[in-house]
GROMACS .gro file of C-alpha atoms in nm:
model
  388
    1MET     CA    1  10.235  18.833  10.841
    2VAL     CA    2  10.527  18.777  10.604
    3PHE     CA    3  10.301  18.732  10.302
    4ILE     CA    4  10.104  19.047  10.394
    5LEU     CA    5  10.427  19.247  10.412
    6MET     CA    6  10.536  19.104  10.077
    7CYS     CA    7  10.215  19.240   9.927
    8CYS     CA    8  10.265  19.573  10.104
    9VAL     CA    9  10.617  19.610   9.960
   10SER     CA   10  10.488  19.571   9.605
   11ILE     CA   11  10.194  19.808   9.662
   12VAL     CA   12  10.410  20.077   9.825
   13TYR     CA   13  10.664  20.039   9.544
   14GLY     CA   14  10.391  20.096   9.285
   15ILE     CA   15  10.270  20.409   9.466
   16TYR     CA   16  10.628  20.535   9.495
   17ILE     CA   17  10.701  20.488   9.123
   18LEU     CA   18  10.395  20.695   9.025
   19ASP     CA   19  10.536  21.030   9.148
   20GLN     CA   20  10.844  20.925   9.350
   21PRO     CA   21  10.780  21.142   9.659
   22TYR     CA   22  11.049  21.124   9.924
   23SER     CA   23  10.792  21.026  10.187
   24MET     CA   24  10.700  20.714   9.987
   25TYR     CA   25  11.069  20.634   9.941
   26ILE     CA   26  11.107  20.630  10.320
   27MET     CA   27  10.789  20.424  10.351
   28LEU     CA   28  10.922  20.175  10.097
   29LYS     CA   29  11.253  20.142  10.282
   30VAL     CA   30  11.075  20.092  10.616
   31THR     CA   31  10.842  19.831  10.465
   32ARG     CA   32  11.137  19.640  10.317
   33VAL     CA   33  11.316  19.643  10.653
   34LEU     CA   34  11.001  19.520  10.829
   35LEU     CA   35  10.967  19.242  10.573
   36LEU     CA   36  11.323  19.122  10.625
   37LEU     CA   37  11.285  19.138  11.003
   38SER     CA   38  10.956  18.947  10.993
   39VAL     CA   39  11.118  18.678  10.778
   40CYS     CA   40  11.402  18.643  11.028
   41PHE     CA   41  11.153  18.633  11.316
   42GLY     CA   42  10.959  18.364  11.129
   43PHE     CA   43  11.251  18.126  11.168
   44LYS     CA   44  11.179  18.124  11.543
   45TYR     CA   45  10.868  17.916  11.470
   46ASN     CA   46  10.998  17.753  11.152
   47PRO     CA   47  11.359  17.644  11.207
   48PRO     CA   48  11.558  17.670  10.882
   49HIS     CA   49  11.547  17.343  10.691
   50ILE     CA   50  11.887  17.323  10.523
   51ASP     CA   51  11.917  17.048  10.263
   52LYS     CA   52  12.017  17.009   9.899
   53ASN     CA   53  11.726  17.230   9.786
   54THR     CA   54  11.818  17.524  10.008
   55SER     CA   55  12.193  17.506  10.074
   56VAL     CA   56  12.305  17.622   9.729
   57ILE     CA   57  12.084  17.931   9.712
   58MET     CA   58  12.181  18.032  10.066
   59LEU     CA   59  12.549  17.991   9.973
   60TYR     CA   60  12.485  18.205   9.664
   61SER     CA   61  12.318  18.484   9.863
   62ILE     CA   62  12.588  18.486  10.132
   63TYR     CA   63  12.858  18.496   9.864
   64ILE     CA   64  12.713  18.789   9.670
   65LEU     CA   65  12.636  18.981   9.990
   66GLY     CA   66  12.996  18.935  10.102
   67ARG     CA   67  13.125  19.036   9.757
   68SER     CA   68  12.901  19.344   9.761
   69ILE     CA   69  13.006  19.455  10.111
   70ILE     CA   70  13.373  19.416  10.021
   71GLY     CA   71  13.315  19.646   9.723
   72GLY     CA   72  13.169  19.916   9.949
   73GLY     CA   73  12.840  20.103   9.928
   74ASP     CA   74  12.512  20.110  10.119
   75VAL     CA   75  12.521  19.791  10.328
   76LEU     CA   76  12.155  19.819  10.434
   77ASN     CA   77  12.033  19.849  10.076
   78GLN     CA   78  12.263  19.567   9.964
   79THR     CA   79  12.133  19.342  10.243
   80LEU     CA   80  11.769  19.419  10.162
   81THR     CA   81  11.821  19.361   9.792
   82ILE     CA   82  12.031  19.047   9.816
   83MET     CA   83  11.909  18.858  10.123
   84THR     CA   84  11.533  18.917  10.133
   85TRP     CA   85  11.413  18.678   9.863
   86PRO     CA   86  11.652  18.387   9.944
   87LEU     CA   87  11.540  18.405  10.309
   88ILE     CA   88  11.175  18.415  10.198
   89PHE     CA   89  11.241  18.102   9.991
   90LEU     CA   90  11.402  17.933  10.292
   91LEU     CA   91  11.119  18.037  10.525
   92PHE     CA   92  10.838  17.913  10.300
   93TYR     CA   93  11.031  17.594  10.228
   94SER     CA   94  11.089  17.533  10.599
   95HIS     CA   95  10.731  17.623  10.693
   96THR     CA   96  10.591  17.387  10.431
   97LYS     CA   97  10.821  17.110  10.550
   98ASN     CA   98  10.707  17.169  10.908
   99VAL     CA   99  10.332  17.153  10.833
  100MET     CA  100  10.350  16.866  10.584
  101ARG     CA  101  10.252  16.624  10.862
  102HIS     CA  102   9.952  16.837  10.957
  103PRO     CA  103   9.716  16.884  10.660
  104LYS     CA  104   9.460  17.076  10.868
  105GLY     CA  105   9.723  17.331  10.965
  106TRP     CA  106   9.832  17.367  10.602
  107ASN     CA  107   9.475  17.408  10.478
  108LYS     CA  108   9.412  17.679  10.737
  109ASN     CA  109   9.724  17.871  10.630
  110SER     CA  110   9.650  17.831  10.259
  111LYS     CA  111   9.297  17.968  10.309
  112LYS     CA  112   9.444  18.277  10.474
  113ILE     CA  113   9.684  18.326  10.183
  114GLU     CA  114   9.396  18.284   9.936
  115LYS     CA  115   9.205  18.569  10.105
  116ILE     CA  116   9.515  18.789  10.104
  117ILE     CA  117   9.574  18.722   9.734
  118LYS     CA  118   9.216  18.811   9.641
  119ILE     CA  119   9.243  19.146   9.819
  120TYR     CA  120   9.592  19.208   9.683
  121LEU     CA  121   9.494  19.155   9.319
  122PHE     CA  122   9.230  19.428   9.333
  123VAL     CA  123   9.439  19.671   9.539
  124MET     CA  124   9.738  19.625   9.308
  125ALA     CA  125   9.511  19.674   9.008
  126GLY     CA  126   9.404  20.007   9.156
  127VAL     CA  127   9.770  20.105   9.195
  128SER     CA  128   9.854  19.983   8.844
  129VAL     CA  129   9.583  20.168   8.649
  130PRO     CA  130   9.743  20.517   8.690
  131LEU     CA  131  10.081  20.368   8.595
  132ILE     CA  132   9.935  20.205   8.284
  133LEU     CA  133   9.756  20.528   8.183
  134ARG     CA  134  10.079  20.723   8.221
  135HIS     CA  135  10.262  20.459   8.017
  136LEU     CA  136  10.004  20.463   7.737
  137ALA     CA  137  10.020  20.843   7.731
  138GLY     CA  138  10.396  20.824   7.678
  139GLN     CA  139  10.479  20.989   8.010
  140GLY     CA  140  10.777  20.880   8.218
  141ARG     CA  141  11.038  20.621   8.129
  142ALA     CA  142  10.848  20.327   7.981
  143GLY     CA  143  11.030  20.051   8.165
  144GLU     CA  144  11.029  20.223   8.503
  145VAL     CA  145  10.674  20.352   8.513
  146ILE     CA  146  10.524  20.017   8.415
  147PHE     CA  147  10.759  19.795   8.615
  148PRO     CA  148  10.535  19.752   8.926
  149VAL     CA  149  10.266  19.589   8.708
  150TYR     CA  150  10.507  19.297   8.666
  151PHE     CA  151  10.416  19.190   9.019
  152PHE     CA  152  10.108  19.035   8.859
  153LEU     CA  153  10.339  18.810   8.658
  154THR     CA  154  10.521  18.677   8.962
  155MET     CA  155  10.208  18.647   9.177
  156MET     CA  156  10.038  18.436   8.910
  157SER     CA  157  10.235  18.125   9.011
  158MET     CA  158  10.069  18.131   9.352
  159VAL     CA  159   9.733  18.221   9.197
  160ILE     CA  160   9.742  17.918   8.967
  161LEU     CA  161   9.855  17.695   9.256
  162LEU     CA  162   9.576  17.799   9.491
  163PHE     CA  163   9.302  17.884   9.240
  164ARG     CA  164   9.339  17.608   8.979
  165LYS     CA  165   8.963  17.576   8.935
  166LYS     CA  166   8.873  17.943   8.985
  167LYS     CA  167   9.007  18.078   8.660
  168LEU     CA  168   8.802  18.398   8.672
  169LEU     CA  169   9.065  18.526   8.917
  170TRP     CA  170   9.323  18.484   8.641
  171ILE     CA  171   9.157  18.747   8.421
  172LEU     CA  172   9.256  19.057   8.617
  173PRO     CA  173   9.635  18.990   8.619
  174CYS     CA  174   9.621  18.899   8.248
  175LEU     CA  175   9.430  19.218   8.166
  176MET     CA  176   9.681  19.436   8.352
  177ILE     CA  177   9.976  19.278   8.170
  178VAL     CA  178   9.814  19.311   7.827
  179LEU     CA  179   9.753  19.682   7.887
  180THR     CA  180  10.123  19.738   7.956
  181THR     CA  181  10.202  19.635   7.593
  182LYS     CA  182  10.533  19.496   7.725
  183ARG     CA  183  10.648  19.209   7.504
  184THR     CA  184  10.818  19.005   7.775
  185GLY     CA  185  10.512  19.029   7.998
  186LEU     CA  186  10.280  18.924   7.717
  187LEU     CA  187  10.501  18.627   7.627
  188ILE     CA  188  10.503  18.512   7.990
  189ILE     CA  189  10.125  18.531   8.020
  190VAL     CA  190  10.062  18.357   7.688
  191ILE     CA  191  10.330  18.088   7.713
  192GLY     CA  192  10.296  18.037   8.088
  193ILE     CA  193   9.919  17.991   8.095
  194PHE     CA  194   9.924  17.780   7.779
  195LEU     CA  195  10.183  17.546   7.933
  196SER     CA  196   9.986  17.531   8.257
  197GLN     CA  197   9.688  17.404   8.059
  198ILE     CA  198   9.905  17.157   7.870
  199ALA     CA  199  10.009  17.033   8.214
  200GLU     CA  200   9.642  16.989   8.306
  201TYR     CA  201   9.600  16.789   7.985
  202HIS     CA  202   9.904  16.579   8.077
  203ARG     CA  203   9.752  16.504   8.418
  204GLU     CA  204   9.426  16.364   8.278
  205ASN     CA  205   9.415  15.986   8.309
  206THR     CA  206   9.158  15.895   8.042
  207LEU     CA  207   9.133  15.965   7.671
  208LYS     CA  208   8.788  16.119   7.714
  209LYS     CA  209   8.915  16.365   7.975
  210LYS     CA  210   9.217  16.450   7.759
  211TRP     CA  211   8.994  16.532   7.460
  212LYS     CA  212   8.766  16.740   7.682
  213ARG     CA  213   9.065  16.928   7.819
  214LEU     CA  214   9.210  16.980   7.471
  215LEU     CA  215   8.883  17.122   7.338
  216GLY     CA  216   8.868  17.349   7.640
  217ILE     CA  217   9.218  17.477   7.569
  218MET     CA  218   9.134  17.546   7.205
  219PHE     CA  219   8.814  17.730   7.300
  220ALA     CA  220   8.999  17.937   7.560
  221MET     CA  221   9.265  18.031   7.303
  222VAL     CA  222   8.999  18.156   7.060
  223VAL     CA  223   8.823  18.358   7.333
  224ALA     CA  224   9.156  18.502   7.453
  225PHE     CA  225   9.255  18.605   7.100
  226ILE     CA  226   8.921  18.774   7.040
  227GLY     CA  227   8.954  18.950   7.375
  228LEU     CA  228   9.304  19.067   7.281
  229ILE     CA  229   9.180  19.210   6.951
  230ILE     CA  230   8.903  19.396   7.133
  231LEU     CA  231   9.150  19.542   7.385
  232VAL     CA  232   9.394  19.645   7.111
  233ARG     CA  233   9.123  19.835   6.924
  234MET     CA  234   8.956  19.976   7.236
  235PHE     CA  235   9.277  20.122   7.383
  236ASN     CA  236   9.469  20.164   7.056
  237LEU     CA  237   9.749  19.939   7.180
  238ASP     CA  238  10.058  19.885   6.963
  239ILE     CA  239  10.115  19.525   7.073
  240PHE     CA  240  10.142  19.364   6.730
  241GLU     CA  241  10.357  19.647   6.593
  242ARG     CA  242  10.602  19.610   6.882
  243PHE     CA  243  10.643  19.238   6.815
  244MET     CA  244  10.706  19.307   6.447
  245GLU     CA  245  10.978  19.557   6.543
  246MET     CA  246  11.177  19.303   6.745
  247SER     CA  247  11.412  19.214   6.459
  248GLU     CA  248  11.484  19.583   6.399
  249ASP     CA  249  11.518  19.720   6.753
  250GLY     CA  250  11.714  19.424   6.891
  251GLY     CA  251  11.473  19.379   7.178
  252SER     CA  252  11.470  19.751   7.268
  253GLY     CA  253  11.849  19.757   7.237
  254ARG     CA  254  11.911  19.456   7.461
  255ASN     CA  255  12.153  19.294   7.215
  256LYS     CA  256  12.380  19.600   7.226
  257ILE     CA  257  12.358  19.621   7.606
  258TRP     CA  258  12.448  19.251   7.644
  259HIS     CA  259  12.742  19.290   7.406
  260ARG     CA  260  12.886  19.587   7.597
  261VAL     CA  261  12.837  19.418   7.934
  262TYR     CA  262  13.011  19.103   7.817
  263LEU     CA  263  13.303  19.295   7.665
  264ASP     CA  264  13.350  19.491   7.987
  265TYR     CA  265  13.350  19.168   8.189
  266ALA     CA  266  13.585  18.989   7.946
  267ASN     CA  267  13.835  19.277   7.969
  268GLY     CA  268  13.864  19.235   8.347
  269ASP     CA  269  14.157  19.076   8.527
  270THR     CA  270  14.156  18.721   8.666
  271ILE     CA  271  14.008  18.827   9.003
  272GLU     CA  272  13.726  19.014   8.828
  273LEU     CA  273  13.659  18.720   8.597
  274LEU     CA  274  13.619  18.491   8.898
  275PHE     CA  275  13.447  18.724   9.145
  276GLY     CA  276  13.305  19.002   8.928
  277LYS     CA  277  13.327  19.379   8.953
  278GLY     CA  278  13.093  19.430   9.246
  279TYR     CA  279  12.738  19.522   9.337
  280GLN     CA  280  12.545  19.687   9.049
  281SER     CA  281  12.864  19.753   8.855
  282VAL     CA  282  12.660  19.722   8.534
  283ALA     CA  283  12.447  20.016   8.647
  284SER     CA  284  12.762  20.223   8.704
  285MET     CA  285  12.853  20.178   8.337
  286MET     CA  286  12.568  20.418   8.243
  287LEU     CA  287  12.504  20.220   7.926
  288THR     CA  288  12.226  20.443   7.794
  289GLY     CA  289  12.336  20.764   7.960
  290ARG     CA  290  12.171  20.662   8.287
  291ALA     CA  291  12.202  20.379   8.535
  292ILE     CA  292  12.032  20.066   8.399
  293LEU     CA  293  12.066  19.694   8.455
  294ALA     CA  294  12.173  19.443   8.192
  295HIS     CA  295  11.819  19.312   8.129
  296ASN     CA  296  11.963  18.962   8.158
  297ASP     CA  297  12.021  18.817   8.503
  298TYR     CA  298  12.295  18.579   8.393
  299MET     CA  299  12.491  18.852   8.220
  300GLU     CA  300  12.439  19.080   8.520
  301ILE     CA  301  12.549  18.816   8.772
  302LEU     CA  302  12.851  18.725   8.560
  303HIS     CA  303  12.958  19.090   8.540
  304ASP     CA  304  12.884  19.182   8.903
  305TYR     CA  305  12.976  18.857   9.082
  306GLY     CA  306  13.191  18.669   8.832
  307ALA     CA  307  13.199  18.306   8.728
  308VAL     CA  308  13.151  18.195   9.090
  309GLY     CA  309  12.819  18.376   9.121
  310LEU     CA  310  12.697  18.249   8.784
  311ILE     CA  311  12.787  17.889   8.869
  312LEU     CA  312  12.604  17.903   9.203
  313ILE     CA  313  12.280  18.046   9.061
  314SER     CA  314  12.300  17.800   8.769
  315VAL     CA  315  12.324  17.504   9.009
  316TRP     CA  316  12.013  17.625   9.194
  317ILE     CA  317  11.822  17.663   8.866
  318ILE     CA  318  11.921  17.308   8.774
  319GLN     CA  319  11.778  17.196   9.109
  320ILE     CA  320  11.451  17.371   9.027
  321LEU     CA  321  11.439  17.203   8.687
  322TYR     CA  322  11.510  16.866   8.848
  323CYS     CA  323  11.213  16.914   9.084
  324PHE     CA  324  11.002  17.020   8.785
  325ILE     CA  325  11.094  16.707   8.587
  326LYS     CA  326  11.000  16.486   8.883
  327THR     CA  327  10.672  16.674   8.915
  328TRP     CA  328  10.600  16.627   8.543
  329LYS     CA  329  10.666  16.254   8.558
  330ARG     CA  330  10.439  16.214   8.861
  331ARG     CA  331  10.164  16.435   8.711
  332ASP     CA  332  10.134  16.617   9.041
  333VAL     CA  333   9.860  16.864   9.123
  334ILE     CA  334  10.126  17.136   9.154
  335LEU     CA  335  10.239  17.079   8.793
  336PRO     CA  336  10.027  17.349   8.616
  337SER     CA  337  10.150  17.627   8.843
  338PHE     CA  338  10.505  17.490   8.819
  339CYS     CA  339  10.489  17.513   8.437
  340TYR     CA  340  10.382  17.876   8.460
  341SER     CA  341  10.654  17.948   8.716
  342ILE     CA  342  10.927  17.798   8.497
  343SER     CA  343  10.810  18.013   8.204
  344THR     CA  344  10.822  18.324   8.422
  345ILE     CA  345  11.167  18.246   8.558
  346VAL     CA  346  11.316  18.174   8.214
  347LEU     CA  347  11.168  18.473   8.031
  348LEU     CA  348  11.216  18.732   8.306
  349SER     CA  349  11.571  18.622   8.389
  350VAL     CA  350  11.677  18.617   8.022
  351PHE     CA  351  11.499  18.928   7.888
  352SER     CA  352  11.444  19.141   8.199
  353TYR     CA  353  11.554  19.086   8.559
  354LEU     CA  354  11.440  18.863   8.841
  355PHE     CA  355  11.706  18.717   9.072
  356ILE     CA  356  11.887  19.050   9.100
  357GLN     CA  357  11.561  19.239   9.162
  358SER     CA  358  11.434  19.157   9.511
  359TYR     CA  359  11.097  19.326   9.451
  360LEU     CA  360  10.989  19.094   9.171
  361MET     CA  361  11.150  18.782   9.311
  362ILE     CA  362  10.973  18.775   9.649
  363PHE     CA  363  10.653  18.613   9.518
  364ILE     CA  364  10.840  18.363   9.301
  365ALA     CA  365  11.066  18.280   9.598
  366SER     CA  366  10.769  18.208   9.825
  367TYR     CA  367  10.608  17.993   9.556
  368LEU     CA  368  10.927  17.795   9.489
  369GLY     CA  369  10.973  17.741   9.862
  370VAL     CA  370  10.628  17.583   9.882
  371VAL     CA  371  10.639  17.362   9.571
  372MET     CA  372  10.997  17.242   9.616
  373ALA     CA  373  10.905  17.128   9.967
  374LEU     CA  374  10.584  16.967   9.842
  375SER     CA  375  10.766  16.788   9.561
  376THR     CA  376  10.964  16.578   9.806
  377ASN     CA  377  10.677  16.361   9.933
  378VAL     CA  378  10.393  16.206   9.731
  379GLN     CA  379  10.171  16.108  10.024
  380THR     CA  380  10.191  16.456  10.172
  381ARG     CA  381  10.068  16.617   9.851
  382LYS     CA  382   9.770  16.384   9.851
  383ASN     CA  383   9.692  16.502  10.204
  384LEU     CA  384   9.740  16.871  10.132
  385TYR     CA  385   9.528  16.895   9.817
  386GLU     CA  386   9.190  16.760   9.733
  387GLU     CA  387   9.200  16.598   9.392
  388SER     CA  388   8.899  16.618   9.166
   0.00000   0.00000   0.00000
């Protein structure tokens, strides 16, 4: 139920962004509330598993929620934005921990999620096409109108985890991202999938299999490049031109935004340096004449929640990287999807937004909850996945 509602939130958000009717705004708010309530209800059957992997992120979320409420504003919106994805992470982590001793139960649940993902990919593609067409026609604010398509980026971690050998399902998300012409999205798809295949190469245990995998990677790269050229010419996409402009436009003005955000933070008093200036205080700066975020999670967290907030989220990221390193050394079956996930987290959090944007983070949070729980026990992973 929780995963279905997660998919519904992203779909409703995409429909809302298209024309922004008030009725869809209400529907989006209701869906977000239902999601948070269903997550809380899920803890009735999956008692929260608090340990070193979950305590820091829960402390972080409680801290920034408290800091936001103290600063005033819409408490409901603050709660939905701040608490939803950390609780989803905790729920999926706890659920995975609970079913680790029962492989049949896990396999049954994973099959259900696989069916949901298949349906979701095609429904979300249907929602995304009008947004992409509007974007390519130059209508609406480029970042806003195309933003819902980024759900494909965050869902891909789960897709690679559950559909490692069914790579045809990878094509649709990749196609949608390419059509957006967004540089960050393209980098995530290219780097993330490439690293996932390097991870598959790393997992091979014989020289013959490694060579076979390497040749497969090279062939796939050639096919993907040819496909990209065809798409660029077919839809007259300006992908290559936009990459060439990066040195001139400063990443669509990100360097200037980061500089102004940092200066505003640095000019604060001691309390503001430690605890920040409050919920979405960057947006209130109206940096481009309208409310925007910093397009860098770490800069945003530092400005809004101070050094304390930045330290807490940094510790959690270090925990993720520690789990990733252990997974790499053990050549686990979850490694390819983990490589993609790390790429997504790094690129989105540095050049866009992820942790501060509950919409995008929900799928990554569910994925991290699963793999960080799985990474704690070798025998369990052997039971949960059938190795080829």
